[in-house]
Coordinates of C-alpha atoms in Angstrom, one line a residue:
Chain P
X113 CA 107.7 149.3 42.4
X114 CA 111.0 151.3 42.4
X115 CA 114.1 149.3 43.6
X116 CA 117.4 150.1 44.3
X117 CA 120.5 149.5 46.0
X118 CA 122.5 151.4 48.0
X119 CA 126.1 151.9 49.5
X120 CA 125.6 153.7 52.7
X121 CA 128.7 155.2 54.9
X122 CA 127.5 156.1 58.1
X123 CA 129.6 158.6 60.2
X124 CA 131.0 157.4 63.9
X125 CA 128.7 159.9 65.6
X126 CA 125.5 158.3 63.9
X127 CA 126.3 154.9 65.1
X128 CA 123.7 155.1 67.6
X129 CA 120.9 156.5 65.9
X130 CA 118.2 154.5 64.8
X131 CA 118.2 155.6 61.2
X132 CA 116.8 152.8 59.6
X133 CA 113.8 153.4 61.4
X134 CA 113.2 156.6 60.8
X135 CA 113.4 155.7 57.2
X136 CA 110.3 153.4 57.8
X137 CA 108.5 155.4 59.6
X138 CA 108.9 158.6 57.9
X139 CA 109.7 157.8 54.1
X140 CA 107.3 154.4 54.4
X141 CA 110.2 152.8 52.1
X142 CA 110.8 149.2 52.5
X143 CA 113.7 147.8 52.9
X144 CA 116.4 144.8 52.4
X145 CA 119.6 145.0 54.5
X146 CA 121.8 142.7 52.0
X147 CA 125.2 143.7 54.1
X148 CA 126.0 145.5 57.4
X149 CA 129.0 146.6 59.6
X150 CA 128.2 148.9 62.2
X151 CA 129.9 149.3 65.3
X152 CA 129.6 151.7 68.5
X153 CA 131.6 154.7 67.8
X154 CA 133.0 153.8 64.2
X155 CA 132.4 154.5 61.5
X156 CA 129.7 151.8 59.5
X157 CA 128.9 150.7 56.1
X158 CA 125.7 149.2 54.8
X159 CA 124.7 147.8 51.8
X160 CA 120.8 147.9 51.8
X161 CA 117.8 147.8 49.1
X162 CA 114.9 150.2 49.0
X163 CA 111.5 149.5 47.6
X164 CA 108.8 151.5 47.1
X165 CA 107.5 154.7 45.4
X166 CA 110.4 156.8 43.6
X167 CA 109.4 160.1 45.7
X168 CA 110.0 158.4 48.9
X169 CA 112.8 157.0 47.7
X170 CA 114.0 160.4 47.0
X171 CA 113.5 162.3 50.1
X172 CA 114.9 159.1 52.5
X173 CA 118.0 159.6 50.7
X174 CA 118.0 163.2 51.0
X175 CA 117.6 162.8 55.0
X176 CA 120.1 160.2 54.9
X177 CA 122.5 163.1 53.1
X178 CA 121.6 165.4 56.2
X179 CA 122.2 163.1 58.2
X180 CA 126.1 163.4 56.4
X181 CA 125.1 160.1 55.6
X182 CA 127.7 159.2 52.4
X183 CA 124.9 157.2 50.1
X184 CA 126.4 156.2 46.6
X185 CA 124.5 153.6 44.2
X186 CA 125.5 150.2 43.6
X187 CA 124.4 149.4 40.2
X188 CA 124.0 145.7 40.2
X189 CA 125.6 144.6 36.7
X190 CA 123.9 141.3 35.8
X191 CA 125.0 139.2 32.7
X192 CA 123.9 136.1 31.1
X193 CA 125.7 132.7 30.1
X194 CA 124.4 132.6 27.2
X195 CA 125.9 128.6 27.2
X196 CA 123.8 127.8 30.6
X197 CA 120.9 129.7 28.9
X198 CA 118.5 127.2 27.2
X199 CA 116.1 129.6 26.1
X200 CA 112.9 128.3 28.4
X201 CA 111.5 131.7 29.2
X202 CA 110.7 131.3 33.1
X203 CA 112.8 134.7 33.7
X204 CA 110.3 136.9 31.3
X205 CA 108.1 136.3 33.6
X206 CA 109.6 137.8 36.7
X207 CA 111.8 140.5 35.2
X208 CA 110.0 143.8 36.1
X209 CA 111.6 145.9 33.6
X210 CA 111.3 143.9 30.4
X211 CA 114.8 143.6 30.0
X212 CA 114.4 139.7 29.4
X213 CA 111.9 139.3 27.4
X214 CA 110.6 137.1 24.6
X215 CA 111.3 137.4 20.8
X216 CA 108.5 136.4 18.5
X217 CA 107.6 134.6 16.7
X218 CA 110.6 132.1 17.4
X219 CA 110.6 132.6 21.0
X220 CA 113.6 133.1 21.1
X221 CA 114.7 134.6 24.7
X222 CA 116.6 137.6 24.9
X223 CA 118.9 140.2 27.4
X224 CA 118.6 144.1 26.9
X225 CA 121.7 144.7 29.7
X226 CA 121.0 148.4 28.8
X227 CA 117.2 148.1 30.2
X228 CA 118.4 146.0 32.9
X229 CA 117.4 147.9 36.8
X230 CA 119.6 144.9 37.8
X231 CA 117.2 144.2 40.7
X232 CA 118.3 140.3 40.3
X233 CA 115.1 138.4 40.3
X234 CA 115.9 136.5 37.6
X235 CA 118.8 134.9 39.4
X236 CA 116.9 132.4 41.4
X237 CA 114.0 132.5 39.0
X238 CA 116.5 130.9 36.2
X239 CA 116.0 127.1 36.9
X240 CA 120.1 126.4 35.2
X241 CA 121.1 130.1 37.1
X242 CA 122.4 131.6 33.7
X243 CA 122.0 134.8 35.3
X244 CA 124.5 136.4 37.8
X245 CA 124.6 140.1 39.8
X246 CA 127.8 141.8 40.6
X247 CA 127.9 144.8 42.7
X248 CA 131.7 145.7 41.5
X249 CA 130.3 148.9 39.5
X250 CA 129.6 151.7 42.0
X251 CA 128.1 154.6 40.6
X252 CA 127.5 157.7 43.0
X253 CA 123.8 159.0 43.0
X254 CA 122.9 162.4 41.7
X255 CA 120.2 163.9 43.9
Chain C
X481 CA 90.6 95.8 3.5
X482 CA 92.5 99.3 5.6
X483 CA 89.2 102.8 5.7
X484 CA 92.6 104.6 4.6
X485 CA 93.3 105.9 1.2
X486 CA 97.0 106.0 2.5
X487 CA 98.7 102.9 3.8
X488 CA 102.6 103.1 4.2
X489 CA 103.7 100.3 7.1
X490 CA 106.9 101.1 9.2
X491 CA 108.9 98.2 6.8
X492 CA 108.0 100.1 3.8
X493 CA 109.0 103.6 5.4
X494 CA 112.3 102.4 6.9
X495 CA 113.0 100.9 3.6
X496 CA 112.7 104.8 2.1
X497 CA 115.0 105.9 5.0
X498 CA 118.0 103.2 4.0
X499 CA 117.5 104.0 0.7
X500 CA 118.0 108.0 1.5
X501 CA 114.8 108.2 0.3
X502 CA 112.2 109.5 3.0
X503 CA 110.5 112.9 2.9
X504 CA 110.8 113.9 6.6
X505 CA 109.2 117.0 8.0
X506 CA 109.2 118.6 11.3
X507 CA 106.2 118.9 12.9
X508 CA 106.5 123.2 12.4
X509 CA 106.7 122.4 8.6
X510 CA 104.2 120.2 9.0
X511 CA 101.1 122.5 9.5
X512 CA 101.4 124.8 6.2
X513 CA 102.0 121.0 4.3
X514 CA 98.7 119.6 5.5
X515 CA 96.5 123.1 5.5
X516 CA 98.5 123.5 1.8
X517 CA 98.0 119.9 0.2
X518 CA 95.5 118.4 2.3
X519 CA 95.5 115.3 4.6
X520 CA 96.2 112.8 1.9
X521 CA 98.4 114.0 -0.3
X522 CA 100.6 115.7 2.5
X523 CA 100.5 111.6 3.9
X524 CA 101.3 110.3 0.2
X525 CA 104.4 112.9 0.2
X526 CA 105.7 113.0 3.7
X527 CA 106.5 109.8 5.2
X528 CA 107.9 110.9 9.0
X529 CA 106.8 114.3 10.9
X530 CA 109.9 114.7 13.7
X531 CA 108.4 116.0 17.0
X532 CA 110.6 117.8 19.8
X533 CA 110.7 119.2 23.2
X534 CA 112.9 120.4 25.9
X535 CA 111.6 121.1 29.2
X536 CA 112.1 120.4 32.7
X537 CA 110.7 116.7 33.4
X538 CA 110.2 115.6 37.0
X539 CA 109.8 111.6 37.1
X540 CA 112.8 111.5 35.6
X541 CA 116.2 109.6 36.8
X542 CA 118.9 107.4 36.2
X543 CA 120.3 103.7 36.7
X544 CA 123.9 102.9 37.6
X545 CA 125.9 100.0 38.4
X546 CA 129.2 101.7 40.1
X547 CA 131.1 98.5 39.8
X548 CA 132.6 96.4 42.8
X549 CA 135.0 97.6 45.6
X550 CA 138.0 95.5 47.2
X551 CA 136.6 93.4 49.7
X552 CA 133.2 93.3 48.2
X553 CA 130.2 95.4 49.0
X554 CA 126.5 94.9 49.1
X555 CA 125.5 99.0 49.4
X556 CA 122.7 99.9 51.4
X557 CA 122.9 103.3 50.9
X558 CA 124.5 105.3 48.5
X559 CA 125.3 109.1 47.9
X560 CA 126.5 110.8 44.8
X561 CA 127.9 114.0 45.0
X562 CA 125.8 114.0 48.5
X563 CA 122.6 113.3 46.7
X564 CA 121.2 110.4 47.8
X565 CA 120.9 107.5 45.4
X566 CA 118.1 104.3 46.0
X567 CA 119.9 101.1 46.7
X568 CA 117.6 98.6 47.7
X569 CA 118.4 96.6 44.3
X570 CA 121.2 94.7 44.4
X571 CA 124.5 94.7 45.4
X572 CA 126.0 97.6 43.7
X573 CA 122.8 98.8 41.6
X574 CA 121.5 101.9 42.0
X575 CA 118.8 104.5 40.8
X576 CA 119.2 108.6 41.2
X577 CA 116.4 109.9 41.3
X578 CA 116.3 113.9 39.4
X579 CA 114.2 115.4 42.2
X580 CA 116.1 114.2 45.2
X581 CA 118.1 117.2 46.8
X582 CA 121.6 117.2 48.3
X583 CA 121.7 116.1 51.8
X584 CA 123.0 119.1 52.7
X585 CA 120.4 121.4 51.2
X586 CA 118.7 124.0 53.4
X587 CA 115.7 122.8 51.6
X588 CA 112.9 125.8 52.4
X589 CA 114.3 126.3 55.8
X590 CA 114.7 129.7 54.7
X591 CA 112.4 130.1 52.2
X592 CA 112.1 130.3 49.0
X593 CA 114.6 127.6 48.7
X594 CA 117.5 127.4 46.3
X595 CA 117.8 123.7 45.6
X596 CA 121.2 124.1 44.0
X597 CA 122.3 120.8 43.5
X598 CA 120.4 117.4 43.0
X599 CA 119.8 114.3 41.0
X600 CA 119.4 116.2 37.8
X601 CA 122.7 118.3 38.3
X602 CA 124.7 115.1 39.4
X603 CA 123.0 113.5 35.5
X604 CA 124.6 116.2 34.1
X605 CA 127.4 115.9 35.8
X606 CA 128.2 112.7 35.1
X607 CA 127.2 113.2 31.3
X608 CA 129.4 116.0 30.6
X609 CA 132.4 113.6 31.7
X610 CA 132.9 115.6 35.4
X611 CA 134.4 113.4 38.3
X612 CA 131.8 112.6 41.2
X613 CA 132.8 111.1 44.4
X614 CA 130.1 108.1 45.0
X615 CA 129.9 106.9 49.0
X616 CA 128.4 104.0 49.7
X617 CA 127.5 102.4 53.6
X618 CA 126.5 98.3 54.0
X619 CA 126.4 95.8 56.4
X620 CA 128.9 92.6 55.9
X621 CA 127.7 89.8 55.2
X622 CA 130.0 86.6 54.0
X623 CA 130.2 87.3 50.6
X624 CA 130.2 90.8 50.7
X625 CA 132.6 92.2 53.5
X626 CA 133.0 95.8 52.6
X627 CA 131.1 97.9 55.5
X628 CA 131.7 101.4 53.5
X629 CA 133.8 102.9 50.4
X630 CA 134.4 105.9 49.3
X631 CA 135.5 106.7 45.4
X632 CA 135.9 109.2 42.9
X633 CA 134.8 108.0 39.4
X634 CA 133.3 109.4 36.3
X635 CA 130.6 107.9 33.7
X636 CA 133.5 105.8 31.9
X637 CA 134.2 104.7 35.4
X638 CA 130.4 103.3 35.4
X639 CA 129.7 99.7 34.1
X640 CA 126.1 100.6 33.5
X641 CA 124.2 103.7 33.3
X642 CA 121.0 104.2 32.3
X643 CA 118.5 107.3 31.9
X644 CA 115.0 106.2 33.0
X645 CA 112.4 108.0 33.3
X646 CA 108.7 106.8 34.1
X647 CA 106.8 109.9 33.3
X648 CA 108.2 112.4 30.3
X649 CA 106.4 114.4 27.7
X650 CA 103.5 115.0 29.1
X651 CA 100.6 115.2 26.8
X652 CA 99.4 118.8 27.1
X653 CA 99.5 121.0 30.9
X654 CA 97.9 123.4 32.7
X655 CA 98.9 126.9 32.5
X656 CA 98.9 128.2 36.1
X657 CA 98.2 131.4 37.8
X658 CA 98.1 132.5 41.5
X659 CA 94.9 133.9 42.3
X660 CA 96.0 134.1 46.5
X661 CA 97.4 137.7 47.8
X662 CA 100.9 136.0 48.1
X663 CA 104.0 135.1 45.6
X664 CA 103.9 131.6 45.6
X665 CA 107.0 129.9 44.4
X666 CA 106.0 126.6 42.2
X667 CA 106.8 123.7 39.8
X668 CA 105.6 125.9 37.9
X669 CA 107.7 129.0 38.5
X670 CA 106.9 132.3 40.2
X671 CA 103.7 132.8 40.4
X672 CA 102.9 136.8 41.5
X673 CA 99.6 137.1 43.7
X674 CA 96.1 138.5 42.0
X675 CA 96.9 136.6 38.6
X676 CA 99.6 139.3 37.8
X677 CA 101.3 136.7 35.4
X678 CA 100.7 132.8 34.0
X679 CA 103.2 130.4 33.1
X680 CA 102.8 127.5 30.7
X681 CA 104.7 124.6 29.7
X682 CA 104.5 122.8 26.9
X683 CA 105.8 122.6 23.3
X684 CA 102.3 122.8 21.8
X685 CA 102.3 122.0 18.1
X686 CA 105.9 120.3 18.5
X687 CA 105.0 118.2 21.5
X688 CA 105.1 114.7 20.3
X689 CA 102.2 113.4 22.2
X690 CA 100.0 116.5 20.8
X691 CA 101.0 115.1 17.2
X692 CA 100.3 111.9 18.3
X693 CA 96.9 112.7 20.3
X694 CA 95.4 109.2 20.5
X695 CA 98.6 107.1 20.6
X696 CA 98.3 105.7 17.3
X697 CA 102.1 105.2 16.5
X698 CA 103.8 106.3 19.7
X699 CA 103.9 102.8 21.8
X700 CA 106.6 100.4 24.0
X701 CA 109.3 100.4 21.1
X702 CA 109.1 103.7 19.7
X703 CA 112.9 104.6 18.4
X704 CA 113.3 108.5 19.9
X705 CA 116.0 111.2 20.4
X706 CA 116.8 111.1 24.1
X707 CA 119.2 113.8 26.1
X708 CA 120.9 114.2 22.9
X709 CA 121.2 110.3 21.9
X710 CA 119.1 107.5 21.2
X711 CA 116.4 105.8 23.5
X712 CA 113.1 104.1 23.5
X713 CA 109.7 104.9 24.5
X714 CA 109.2 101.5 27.0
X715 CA 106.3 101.8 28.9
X716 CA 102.8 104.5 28.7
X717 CA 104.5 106.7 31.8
X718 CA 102.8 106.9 35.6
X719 CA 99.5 109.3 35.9
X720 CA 98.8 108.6 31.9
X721 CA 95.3 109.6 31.7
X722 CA 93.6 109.2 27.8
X723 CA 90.4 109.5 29.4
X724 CA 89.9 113.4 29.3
X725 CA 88.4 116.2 27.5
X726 CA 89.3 116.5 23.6
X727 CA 89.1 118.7 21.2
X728 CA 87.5 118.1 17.5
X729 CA 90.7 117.0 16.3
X730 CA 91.5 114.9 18.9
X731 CA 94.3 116.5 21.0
X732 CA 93.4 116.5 25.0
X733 CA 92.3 120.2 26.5
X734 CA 94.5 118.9 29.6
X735 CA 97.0 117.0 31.0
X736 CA 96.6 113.5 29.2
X737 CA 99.1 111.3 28.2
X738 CA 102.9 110.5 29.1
X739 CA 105.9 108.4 28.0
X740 CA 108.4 106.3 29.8
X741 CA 111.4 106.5 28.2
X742 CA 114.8 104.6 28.8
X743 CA 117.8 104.8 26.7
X744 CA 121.7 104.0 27.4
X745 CA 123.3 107.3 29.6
X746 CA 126.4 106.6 27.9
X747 CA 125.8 108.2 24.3
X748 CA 124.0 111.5 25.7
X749 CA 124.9 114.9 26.1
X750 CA 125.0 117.6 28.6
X751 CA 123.7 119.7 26.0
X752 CA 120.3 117.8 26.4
X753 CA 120.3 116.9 29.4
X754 CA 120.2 119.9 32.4
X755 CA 120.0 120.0 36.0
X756 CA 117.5 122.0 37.0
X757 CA 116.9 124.4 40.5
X758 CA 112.9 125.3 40.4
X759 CA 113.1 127.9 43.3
X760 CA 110.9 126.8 46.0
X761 CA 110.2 123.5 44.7
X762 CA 113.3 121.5 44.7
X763 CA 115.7 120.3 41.6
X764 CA 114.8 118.3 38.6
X765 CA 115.8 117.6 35.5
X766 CA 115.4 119.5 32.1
X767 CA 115.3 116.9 29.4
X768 CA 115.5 116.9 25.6
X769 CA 112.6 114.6 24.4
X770 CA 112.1 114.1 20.2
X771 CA 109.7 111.2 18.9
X772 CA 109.4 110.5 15.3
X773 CA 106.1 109.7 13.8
X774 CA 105.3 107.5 11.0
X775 CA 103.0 109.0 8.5
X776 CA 101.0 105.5 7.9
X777 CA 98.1 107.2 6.7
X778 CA 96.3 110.7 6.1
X779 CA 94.6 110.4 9.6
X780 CA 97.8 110.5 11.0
X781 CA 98.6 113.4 8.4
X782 CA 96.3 115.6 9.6
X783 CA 97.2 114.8 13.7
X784 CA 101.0 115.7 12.6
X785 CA 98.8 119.5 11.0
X786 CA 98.2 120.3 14.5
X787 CA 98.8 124.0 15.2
X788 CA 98.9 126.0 18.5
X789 CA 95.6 127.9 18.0
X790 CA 94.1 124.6 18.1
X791 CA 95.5 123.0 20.8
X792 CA 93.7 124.4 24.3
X793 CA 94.5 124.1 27.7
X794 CA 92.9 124.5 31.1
X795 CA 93.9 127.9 33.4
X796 CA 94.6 126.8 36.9
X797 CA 95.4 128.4 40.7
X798 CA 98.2 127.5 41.8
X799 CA 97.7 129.4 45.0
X800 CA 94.9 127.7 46.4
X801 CA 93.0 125.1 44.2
X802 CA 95.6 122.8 43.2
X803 CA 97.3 122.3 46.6
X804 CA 94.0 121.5 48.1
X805 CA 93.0 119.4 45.1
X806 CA 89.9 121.4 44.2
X807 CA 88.7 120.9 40.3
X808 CA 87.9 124.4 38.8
X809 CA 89.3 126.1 35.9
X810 CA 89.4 129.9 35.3
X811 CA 89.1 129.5 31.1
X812 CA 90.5 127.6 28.2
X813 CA 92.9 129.5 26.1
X814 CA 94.7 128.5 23.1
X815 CA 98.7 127.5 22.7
X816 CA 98.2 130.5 19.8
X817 CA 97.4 132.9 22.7
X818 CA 99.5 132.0 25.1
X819 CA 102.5 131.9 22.8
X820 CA 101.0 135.5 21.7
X821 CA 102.8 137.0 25.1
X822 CA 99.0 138.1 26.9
X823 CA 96.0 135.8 27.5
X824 CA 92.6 137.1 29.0
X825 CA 92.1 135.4 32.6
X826 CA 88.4 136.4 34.6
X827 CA 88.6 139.4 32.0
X828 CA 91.8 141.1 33.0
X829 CA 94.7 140.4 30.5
X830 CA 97.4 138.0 32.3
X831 CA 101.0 138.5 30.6
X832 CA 102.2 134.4 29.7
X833 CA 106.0 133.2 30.3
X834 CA 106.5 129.7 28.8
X835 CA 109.2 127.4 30.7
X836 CA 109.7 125.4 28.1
X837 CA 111.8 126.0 25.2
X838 CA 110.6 126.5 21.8
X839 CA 114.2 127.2 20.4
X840 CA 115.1 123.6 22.0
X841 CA 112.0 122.1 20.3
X842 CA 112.7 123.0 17.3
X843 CA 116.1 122.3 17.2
X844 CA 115.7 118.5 18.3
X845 CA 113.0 118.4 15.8
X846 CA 115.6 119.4 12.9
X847 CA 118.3 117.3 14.9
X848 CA 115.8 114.3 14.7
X849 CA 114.9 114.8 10.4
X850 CA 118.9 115.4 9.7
X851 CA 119.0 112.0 11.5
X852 CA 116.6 110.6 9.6
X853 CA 118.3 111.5 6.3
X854 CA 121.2 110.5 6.6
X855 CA 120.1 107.4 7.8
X856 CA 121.3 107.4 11.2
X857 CA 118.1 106.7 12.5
X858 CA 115.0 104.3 11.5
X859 CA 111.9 104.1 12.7
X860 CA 110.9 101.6 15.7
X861 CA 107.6 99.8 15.5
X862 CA 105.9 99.6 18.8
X863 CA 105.0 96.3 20.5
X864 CA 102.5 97.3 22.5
X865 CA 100.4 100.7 22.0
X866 CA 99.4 102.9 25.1
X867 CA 95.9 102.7 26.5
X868 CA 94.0 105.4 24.3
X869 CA 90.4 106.8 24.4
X870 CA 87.4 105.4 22.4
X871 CA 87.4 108.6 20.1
X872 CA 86.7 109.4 16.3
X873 CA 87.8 112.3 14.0
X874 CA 84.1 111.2 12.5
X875 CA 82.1 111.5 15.2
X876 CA 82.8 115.0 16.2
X877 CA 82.4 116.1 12.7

């Protein structure tokens, strides 16, 4: 499964379209609206996730771009305190990217931030929350 | 007359320890020792094996007396922190309870749950020397007038405070999968649908009770490390169960035996002593758990040579059978496999996360045999031993 997050900027004359829809119903992609402020005739801004398969990913966002939809990527940054960390393992479990992942044979738990999708699973899946997300790194999408 | 060629008593070892003499290995070390030298010589040479693990351990809790308040109070109920505290003891006696969420949690009101703060996170609190604010509600009486109080204190602050725990250590556990079509959020972590992953959690070969399988030294007495400082094994812990499946050598093929353990909250650490938030479960407590064992003879010896391809465990649902109680297993694998990253569940390989911590084990286990010899630590002999099984290394021969 393909996730990402995305910064959208919606146009005031789009405000009362239902694009969101359209994105379900056309592009089959599923989505998580993690922030949202859209008003009649204003311009809006959305923070949203969308899951599923990298192609329909693809042409959702190049609808949203004729749609002069602004979409830029929001790279979730997530970092480990490697204090709070006590090296159980829970998290290798659930990270899909095998960024956290066991080394052997100590078992020894470890944090590839370079392989990191920073889909933030591993947040609530830490039981001492060692892991945190940040969305302060925007990075604009290349089509 | 002793069946043993080997026969050290606790006096005699102790006596090694105070003299800076003792031969203490960990229960890692231990393995290539015994397979190396054999049962009796490795028994002649080594004279403790330190055992360690570091997990989270529900059944788990705390006493406090929170000293008296101007007028007097008999508290009826208490909160720390907003997490609710038991105090139908005494007058100002309490217990915390690891498990018990704020009262302010969401709980799985929108689920899965967080469980961000509880019993286990105020125990840490209070260890690593943070100020809590403790309210308390009564009814007067003549001798105690105080109706309610309200006070910000810290662990110095506490007259009494002691970590009590009626189940740790559990002998051996079941490694769980999901086999509904739906994520189910567990004690024992996230569990994806189809069997997409397994989680286990023990320390295998360093588990104390694993070195110990039939409770031959470990009993109501035993000196251990505890949350980073001294405590006592006092009591065989709630839903101990010797009568199980066992392998040749003796260890249980699931859950079996548990400690309680007790020691004073005071000398502990932070460090080894963690609040816990199990998403969709609730909080608990992550403890740091090390027993020493006595090698008294070479039976003992070659119980302490247990290594993880020899110790099994049961592979369970946790999506359907266990909540409704129903007794099946899908397999037996070994600690060796699941430790290996990828076990083989129904025929389809299952990737394995472990949720408790080996590089904790081990560390407590060295913490323990640096103890040891520099004679900070001796040996307790137990009072009482645990109820064990009728079982013989002979017989299964």
């Amino acid at each position: 499964m393909y996730t990402r997050i995305y910064f959208l900027r919606f146009p005031k004359e789009t405000s009362d379209q239902p694009i969101i829809y359209y994105l379900v119903k056309r592009y089959d992609v599923e989505f998580n609206i993690l922030k949202a402020d859209i008003l009649p005739q204003r311009e809006g801004i959305m923070i949203i996730e969308f899951k599923g398969n990298r192609e329909n990913i693809r042409e959702a966002l190049s609808y949203l771009k004729d749609l002069e939809v602004q979409v830029e990527r929001l790279a979730g940054k997530v970092s480990r305190d490697d204090e709070k960390c006590f090296q159980c393992g829970a998290c290798t479990g659930i990270c899909p990217v095998g960024a956290l992942y066991m080394q052997r044979p100590e078992m020894a738990v470890l944090f590839d931030p370079d392989r990191c999708s920073g889909c933030g699973l591993c947040v609530t899946a830490c039981p001492v929350r060692a892991m945190t997300v940040s969305f302060d790194q925007v990075v604009v999408e290349e089509f | 007359m002793s069946e043993y060629t080997v026969n050290k008593s606790y006096a005699e070892i102790n006596a090694r320890i105070r003299a800076g003499e003792a031969v203490v290995a960990t229960a890692e070390e231990m393995i290539d020792i015994v397979r190396e030298d054999g049962p009796v010589a490795a028994a002649r040479r080594i004279d403790v094996v330190t055992t360690g693990t570091f997990s989270t351990m529900c059944s788990s809790g705390a006493f406090f007396n929170f000293g008296q308040t101007t007028p007097t109070i008999k508290a009826a109920k208490v909160w720390i922190n907003k997490v609710q505290a038991y105090a139908g003891l005494a007058a100002i006696d309490i217990y915390l309870g690891a498990t018990e969420p704020a009262e302010d949690d969401p709980l799985n009101k929108v689920y899965p749950g967080e469980f961000r703060y509880g019993g286990g996170h105020v125990i840490e609190d209070l260890v690593a020397g943070k100020t809590v604010l403790l309210e308390a509600k009564a009814y007067a009486t003549d001798c105690y007038a105080n109706t309610k109080c309200k006070k910000e204190l810290c662990l110095a602050d506490m007259p009494h405070a002691l970590l009590c725990n009626p189940r740790n250590g559990y002998q051996n556990y079941n490694c769980a999968v999901n086999f509904s079509d739906k994520t189910v959020h567990t004690y024992m972590g996230t569990l994806k649908p189809k069997c997409r992953n397994a989680n286990y959690c023990s320390a295998g070969e360093l588990s104390p009770l694993l070195n110990d399988p039939l409770y031959r030294t470990i009993g109501l007495g035993t000196r251990i490390f505890l949350g980073g400082g001294i405590g006592y094994v006092t009591w065989h812990g709630t839903q101990h169960n010797p009568n199980v499946l066992r392998s040749s050598g003796g260890t249980p093929r699931q859950p079996a035996g548990t400690m309680m353990v007790q020691g004073d909250l005071k000398q502990m650490s932070a460090r080894w002593l963690r609040g816990v938030s199990l998403q969709g479960y609730g909080c608990s407590l992550a403890v740091g758990l090390g027993v020493p064992i006595p090698i008294l003879n070479e039976e003992i010896a070659l119980f302490t040579g247990v290594s993880d391809k020899d110790i099994f465990t049961q592979v369970i649902d946790y999506g359907h059978d266990y909540t409704n109680r129903i007794q099946r297993n899908y397999g037996e694998v070994s600690y060796a496999e699941l430790r290996s990253g990828q076990i083989k569940v129904a025929g389809k390989k299952v990737p394995t996360a472990p949720l408790s911590s080996r590089v904790k084990a081990v560390e407590i286990a060295e913490t323990l045999k640096r103890w040891i010899l520099d004679k900070k630590f001796q040996l307790g002999e137990p009072v009482a031993h645990f109820p064990t099984a009728d079982f013989s290394l002979d017989d299964k021969e």
